C-alpha positions as protocol buffer text, in pm:
chain_id: "A"
residue {
  index: 1
  type: UNK
  ca { x: 3792 y: -13496 z: 1112 }
}
residue {
  index: 2
  type: UNK
  ca { x: 4112 y: -13646 z: 976 }
}
residue {
  index: 3
  type: UNK
  ca { x: 4383 y: -13724 z: 1230 }
}
residue {
  index: 4
  type: UNK
  ca { x: 4746 y: -13819 z: 1214 }
}
residue {
  index: 5
  type: UNK
  ca { x: 4997 y: -13913 z: 1483 }
}
residue {
  index: 6
  type: UNK
  ca { x: 5375 y: -13905 z: 1486 }
}
residue {
  index: 7
  type: UNK
  ca { x: 5699 y: -13898 z: 1679 }
}
residue {
  index: 8
  type: UNK
  ca { x: 5949 y: -13612 z: 1693 }
}
residue {
  index: 9
  type: UNK
  ca { x: 6269 y: -13797 z: 1775 }
}
residue {
  index: 10
  type: UNK
  ca { x: 6550 y: -13591 z: 1925 }
}
residue {
  index: 11
  type: UNK
  ca { x: 6909 y: -13645 z: 2036 }
}
residue {
  index: 12
  type: UNK
  ca { x: 7127 y: -13427 z: 2253 }
}
residue {
  index: 13
  type: UNK
  ca { x: 7497 y: -13377 z: 2297 }
}
residue {
  index: 14
  type: UNK
  ca { x: 7660 y: -13133 z: 2537 }
}
residue {
  index: 15
  type: UNK
  ca { x: 7644 y: -12855 z: 2280 }
}
residue {
  index: 16
  type: UNK
  ca { x: 7364 y: -12944 z: 2039 }
}
residue {
  index: 17
  type: UNK
  ca { x: 7010 y: -13078 z: 2019 }
}
residue {
  index: 18
  type: UNK
  ca { x: 6896 y: -13226 z: 1689 }
}
residue {
  index: 19
  type: UNK
  ca { x: 6558 y: -13347 z: 1566 }
}
residue {
  index: 20
  type: UNK
  ca { x: 6485 y: -13621 z: 1314 }
}
residue {
  index: 21
  type: UNK
  ca { x: 6276 y: -13525 z: 1012 }
}
residue {
  index: 22
  type: UNK
  ca { x: 6169 y: -13713 z: 700 }
}
residue {
  index: 23
  type: UNK
  ca { x: 6094 y: -13611 z: 343 }
}
residue {
  index: 24
  type: UNK
  ca { x: 5789 y: -13762 z: 169 }
}
residue {
  index: 25
  type: UNK
  ca { x: 5866 y: -13992 z: -121 }
}
residue {
  index: 26
  type: UNK
  ca { x: 5699 y: -14015 z: -456 }
}
residue {
  index: 27
  type: UNK
  ca { x: 5705 y: -13806 z: -769 }
}
residue {
  index: 28
  type: UNK
  ca { x: 5508 y: -13510 z: -634 }
}
residue {
  index: 29
  type: UNK
  ca { x: 5771 y: -13423 z: -373 }
}
residue {
  index: 30
  type: UNK
  ca { x: 6087 y: -13501 z: -572 }
}
residue {
  index: 31
  type: UNK
  ca { x: 6203 y: -13141 z: -615 }
}
residue {
  index: 32
  type: UNK
  ca { x: 6043 y: -12991 z: -304 }
}
residue {
  index: 33
  type: UNK
  ca { x: 6268 y: -12932 z: -5 }
}
residue {
  index: 34
  type: UNK
  ca { x: 6223 y: -12637 z: 234 }
}
residue {
  index: 35
  type: UNK
  ca { x: 5880 y: -12652 z: 394 }
}
residue {
  index: 36
  type: UNK
  ca { x: 5808 y: -13009 z: 283 }
}
residue {
  index: 37
  type: UNK
  ca { x: 5984 y: -13217 z: 550 }
}
residue {
  index: 38
  type: UNK
  ca { x: 5777 y: -13360 z: 832 }
}
residue {
  index: 39
  type: UNK
  ca { x: 5764 y: -13553 z: 1155 }
}
residue {
  index: 40
  type: UNK
  ca { x: 5723 y: -13926 z: 1070 }
}
residue {
  index: 41
  type: UNK
  ca { x: 5347 y: -13971 z: 1108 }
}
residue {
  index: 42
  type: UNK
  ca { x: 5037 y: -14138 z: 973 }
}
residue {
  index: 43
  type: UNK
  ca { x: 4668 y: -14205 z: 1018 }
}
residue {
  index: 44
  type: UNK
  ca { x: 4531 y: -14440 z: 1286 }
}
residue {
  index: 45
  type: UNK
  ca { x: 4390 y: -14781 z: 1209 }
}
residue {
  index: 46
  type: UNK
  ca { x: 4055 y: -14889 z: 1356 }
}
residue {
  index: 47
  type: UNK
  ca { x: 4083 y: -14949 z: 1731 }
}
residue {
  index: 48
  type: UNK
  ca { x: 4436 y: -14808 z: 1752 }
}
residue {
  index: 49
  type: UNK
  ca { x: 4524 y: -14532 z: 1999 }
}
residue {
  index: 50
  type: UNK
  ca { x: 4697 y: -14223 z: 1863 }
}
residue {
  index: 51
  type: UNK
  ca { x: 5010 y: -14310 z: 2063 }
}
residue {
  index: 52
  type: UNK
  ca { x: 5012 y: -14662 z: 1911 }
}
residue {
  index: 53
  type: UNK
  ca { x: 4966 y: -14502 z: 1568 }
}
residue {
  index: 54
  type: UNK
  ca { x: 5264 y: -14273 z: 1624 }
}
residue {
  index: 55
  type: UNK
  ca { x: 5489 y: -14563 z: 1727 }
}
residue {
  index: 56
  type: UNK
  ca { x: 5373 y: -14788 z: 1440 }
}
residue {
  index: 57
  type: UNK
  ca { x: 5411 y: -14517 z: 1177 }
}
residue {
  index: 58
  type: UNK
  ca { x: 5760 y: -14425 z: 1297 }
}
residue {
  index: 59
  type: UNK
  ca { x: 5869 y: -14787 z: 1267 }
}
residue {
  index: 60
  type: UNK
  ca { x: 5701 y: -14833 z: 926 }
}
residue {
  index: 61
  type: UNK
  ca { x: 5857 y: -14519 z: 784 }
}
residue {
  index: 62
  type: UNK
  ca { x: 6207 y: -14555 z: 932 }
}
residue {
  index: 63
  type: UNK
  ca { x: 6259 y: -14916 z: 1040 }
}
residue {
  index: 64
  type: UNK
  ca { x: 6343 y: -14786 z: 1390 }
}
residue {
  index: 65
  type: UNK
  ca { x: 6156 y: -14889 z: 1706 }
}
residue {
  index: 66
  type: UNK
  ca { x: 6112 y: -14600 z: 1949 }
}
residue {
  index: 67
  type: UNK
  ca { x: 6173 y: -14712 z: 2308 }
}
residue {
  index: 68
  type: UNK
  ca { x: 6135 y: -14499 z: 2615 }
}
residue {
  index: 69
  type: UNK
  ca { x: 5918 y: -14227 z: 2753 }
}
residue {
  index: 70
  type: UNK
  ca { x: 5699 y: -14034 z: 2510 }
}
residue {
  index: 71
  type: UNK
  ca { x: 5641 y: -13667 z: 2583 }
}
residue {
  index: 72
  type: UNK
  ca { x: 5304 y: -13549 z: 2444 }
}
residue {
  index: 73
  type: UNK
  ca { x: 5321 y: -13222 z: 2251 }
}
residue {
  index: 74
  type: UNK
  ca { x: 5024 y: -12995 z: 2179 }
}
residue {
  index: 75
  type: UNK
  ca { x: 4835 y: -13106 z: 1865 }
}
residue {
  index: 76
  type: UNK
  ca { x: 4836 y: -12880 z: 1559 }
}
residue {
  index: 77
  type: UNK
  ca { x: 4594 y: -12833 z: 1271 }
}
residue {
  index: 78
  type: UNK
  ca { x: 4737 y: -12837 z: 917 }
}
residue {
  index: 79
  type: UNK
  ca { x: 4604 y: -12626 z: 628 }
}
residue {
  index: 80
  type: UNK
  ca { x: 4382 y: -12908 z: 501 }
}
residue {
  index: 81
  type: UNK
  ca { x: 4217 y: -12938 z: 843 }
}
residue {
  index: 82
  type: UNK
  ca { x: 4394 y: -13256 z: 956 }
}
residue {
  index: 83
  type: UNK
  ca { x: 4482 y: -13256 z: 1326 }
}
residue {
  index: 84
  type: UNK
  ca { x: 4832 y: -13391 z: 1394 }
}
residue {
  index: 85
  type: UNK
  ca { x: 4916 y: -13536 z: 1735 }
}
residue {
  index: 86
  type: UNK
  ca { x: 5283 y: -13568 z: 1819 }
}
residue {
  index: 87
  type: UNK
  ca { x: 5503 y: -13711 z: 2091 }
}
residue {
  index: 88
  type: UNK
  ca { x: 5869 y: -13627 z: 2145 }
}
residue {
  index: 89
  type: UNK
  ca { x: 6109 y: -13906 z: 2233 }
}
residue {
  index: 90
  type: UNK
  ca { x: 6485 y: -13932 z: 2276 }
}
residue {
  index: 91
  type: UNK
  ca { x: 6660 y: -14168 z: 2037 }
}
residue {
  index: 92
  type: UNK
  ca { x: 6924 y: -14206 z: 1772 }
}
residue {
  index: 93
  type: UNK
  ca { x: 6925 y: -14376 z: 1435 }
}
residue {
  index: 94
  type: UNK
  ca { x: 7111 y: -14364 z: 1109 }
}
residue {
  index: 95
  type: UNK
  ca { x: 6929 y: -14135 z: 865 }
}
residue {
  index: 96
  type: UNK
  ca { x: 6988 y: -14395 z: 589 }
}
residue {
  index: 97
  type: UNK
  ca { x: 6646 y: -14550 z: 645 }
}
residue {
  index: 98
  type: UNK
  ca { x: 6441 y: -14815 z: 471 }
}
residue {
  index: 99
  type: UNK
  ca { x: 6082 y: -14700 z: 438 }
}
residue {
  index: 100
  type: UNK
  ca { x: 5772 y: -14892 z: 342 }
}
residue {
  index: 101
  type: UNK
  ca { x: 5642 y: -14829 z: -12 }
}
residue {
  index: 102
  type: UNK
  ca { x: 5315 y: -14722 z: -171 }
}
residue {
  index: 103
  type: UNK
  ca { x: 5185 y: -14773 z: -523 }
}
residue {
  index: 104
  type: UNK
  ca { x: 5024 y: -14512 z: -750 }
}
residue {
  index: 105
  type: UNK
  ca { x: 4946 y: -14469 z: -1116 }
}
residue {
  index: 106
  type: UNK
  ca { x: 5250 y: -14292 z: -1263 }
}
residue {
  index: 107
  type: UNK
  ca { x: 5265 y: -14102 z: -1487 }
}
residue {
  index: 108
  type: UNK
  ca { x: 4906 y: -13986 z: -1426 }
}
residue {
  index: 109
  type: UNK
  ca { x: 4643 y: -14143 z: -1653 }
}
residue {
  index: 110
  type: UNK
  ca { x: 4905 y: -14378 z: -1800 }
}
residue {
  index: 111
  type: UNK
  ca { x: 4751 y: -14694 z: -1661 }
}
residue {
  index: 112
  type: UNK
  ca { x: 5095 y: -14789 z: -1522 }
}
residue {
  index: 113
  type: UNK
  ca { x: 5140 y: -14857 z: -1151 }
}
residue {
  index: 114
  type: UNK
  ca { x: 5471 y: -14768 z: -988 }
}
residue {
  index: 115
  type: UNK
  ca { x: 5599 y: -14814 z: -635 }
}
residue {
  index: 116
  type: UNK
  ca { x: 5767 y: -14536 z: -438 }
}
residue {
  index: 117
  type: UNK
  ca { x: 5910 y: -14523 z: -85 }
}
residue {
  index: 118
  type: UNK
  ca { x: 5679 y: -14343 z: 155 }
}
residue {
  index: 119
  type: UNK
  ca { x: 5988 y: -14160 z: 284 }
}
residue {
  index: 120
  type: UNK
  ca { x: 6277 y: -14093 z: 45 }
}
residue {
  index: 121
  type: UNK
  ca { x: 6512 y: -13898 z: 275 }
}
residue {
  index: 122
  type: UNK
  ca { x: 6570 y: -13848 z: 645 }
}
residue {
  index: 123
  type: UNK
  ca { x: 6802 y: -13620 z: 837 }
}
residue {
  index: 124
  type: UNK
  ca { x: 6908 y: -13491 z: 1174 }
}
residue {
  index: 125
  type: UNK
  ca { x: 6885 y: -13112 z: 1199 }
}
residue {
  index: 126
  type: UNK
  ca { x: 6941 y: -12849 z: 1462 }
}
residue {
  index: 127
  type: UNK
  ca { x: 6632 y: -12645 z: 1550 }
}
residue {
  index: 128
  type: UNK
  ca { x: 6720 y: -12356 z: 1319 }
}
residue {
  index: 129
  type: UNK
  ca { x: 6768 y: -12579 z: 1013 }
}
residue {
  index: 130
  type: UNK
  ca { x: 6464 y: -12790 z: 1104 }
}
residue {
  index: 131
  type: UNK
  ca { x: 6243 y: -12478 z: 1105 }
}
residue {
  index: 132
  type: UNK
  ca { x: 6342 y: -12414 z: 741 }
}
residue {
  index: 133
  type: UNK
  ca { x: 6282 y: -12775 z: 635 }
}
residue {
  index: 134
  type: UNK
  ca { x: 5962 y: -12867 z: 820 }
}
residue {
  index: 135
  type: UNK
  ca { x: 5605 y: -12802 z: 706 }
}
residue {
  index: 136
  type: UNK
  ca { x: 5531 y: -12462 z: 863 }
}
residue {
  index: 137
  type: UNK
  ca { x: 5221 y: -12589 z: 1048 }
}
residue {
  index: 138
  type: UNK
  ca { x: 5448 y: -12833 z: 1236 }
}
residue {
  index: 139
  type: UNK
  ca { x: 5693 y: -12570 z: 1368 }
}
residue {
  index: 140
  type: UNK
  ca { x: 5503 y: -12551 z: 1700 }
}
residue {
  index: 141
  type: UNK
  ca { x: 5627 y: -12905 z: 1771 }
}
residue {
  index: 142
  type: UNK
  ca { x: 5986 y: -12780 z: 1739 }
}
residue {
  index: 143
  type: UNK
  ca { x: 5917 y: -12473 z: 1953 }
}
residue {
  index: 144
  type: UNK
  ca { x: 5750 y: -12674 z: 2228 }
}
residue {
  index: 145
  type: UNK
  ca { x: 6023 y: -12939 z: 2237 }
}
residue {
  index: 146
  type: UNK
  ca { x: 6294 y: -12671 z: 2253 }
}
residue {
  index: 147
  type: UNK
  ca { x: 6108 y: -12499 z: 2538 }
}
residue {
  index: 148
  type: UNK
  ca { x: 6062 y: -12824 z: 2733 }
}
residue {
  index: 149
  type: UNK
  ca { x: 6425 y: -12929 z: 2692 }
}
residue {
  index: 150
  type: UNK
  ca { x: 6560 y: -12586 z: 2793 }
}
residue {
  index: 151
  type: UNK
  ca { x: 6338 y: -12580 z: 3104 }
}
residue {
  index: 152
  type: UNK
  ca { x: 6470 y: -12926 z: 3203 }
}
residue {
  index: 153
  type: UNK
  ca { x: 6829 y: -12799 z: 3179 }
}
residue {
  index: 154
  type: UNK
  ca { x: 6751 y: -12518 z: 3426 }
}
residue {
  index: 155
  type: UNK
  ca { x: 6622 y: -12752 z: 3697 }
}
């Protein structure tokens, strides 16, 4: 079973909560917007815990080191069967990120290798906007975070 782990970073002001989402880089995603954004995430390396994976991937994809308490969210299963584990964490960073890169043959069957950023865009979004942008299988992460944060305000 394929697994992935990521961090849903959030920031709060007195009137607004925003979440940090990223858009996958590379030629296949260039013109795809709504429904294609994601939580920064990736697959674990041998011997690495899922929480360590989430922290490493967030730093690799954004250049930002998440510090502080991680709130585990319920895992989800994406259409392809991959199980995604996610932790929410408070933080703030400039969405002008520097992501690591990957190399693929492009154009296909051309024999030419080209490098692309793993993440080509990042943004802060309120929950309503984030639900339009994010991969629909990941919306439960948004719902759960919103629920947890609103229950904390009541206590």
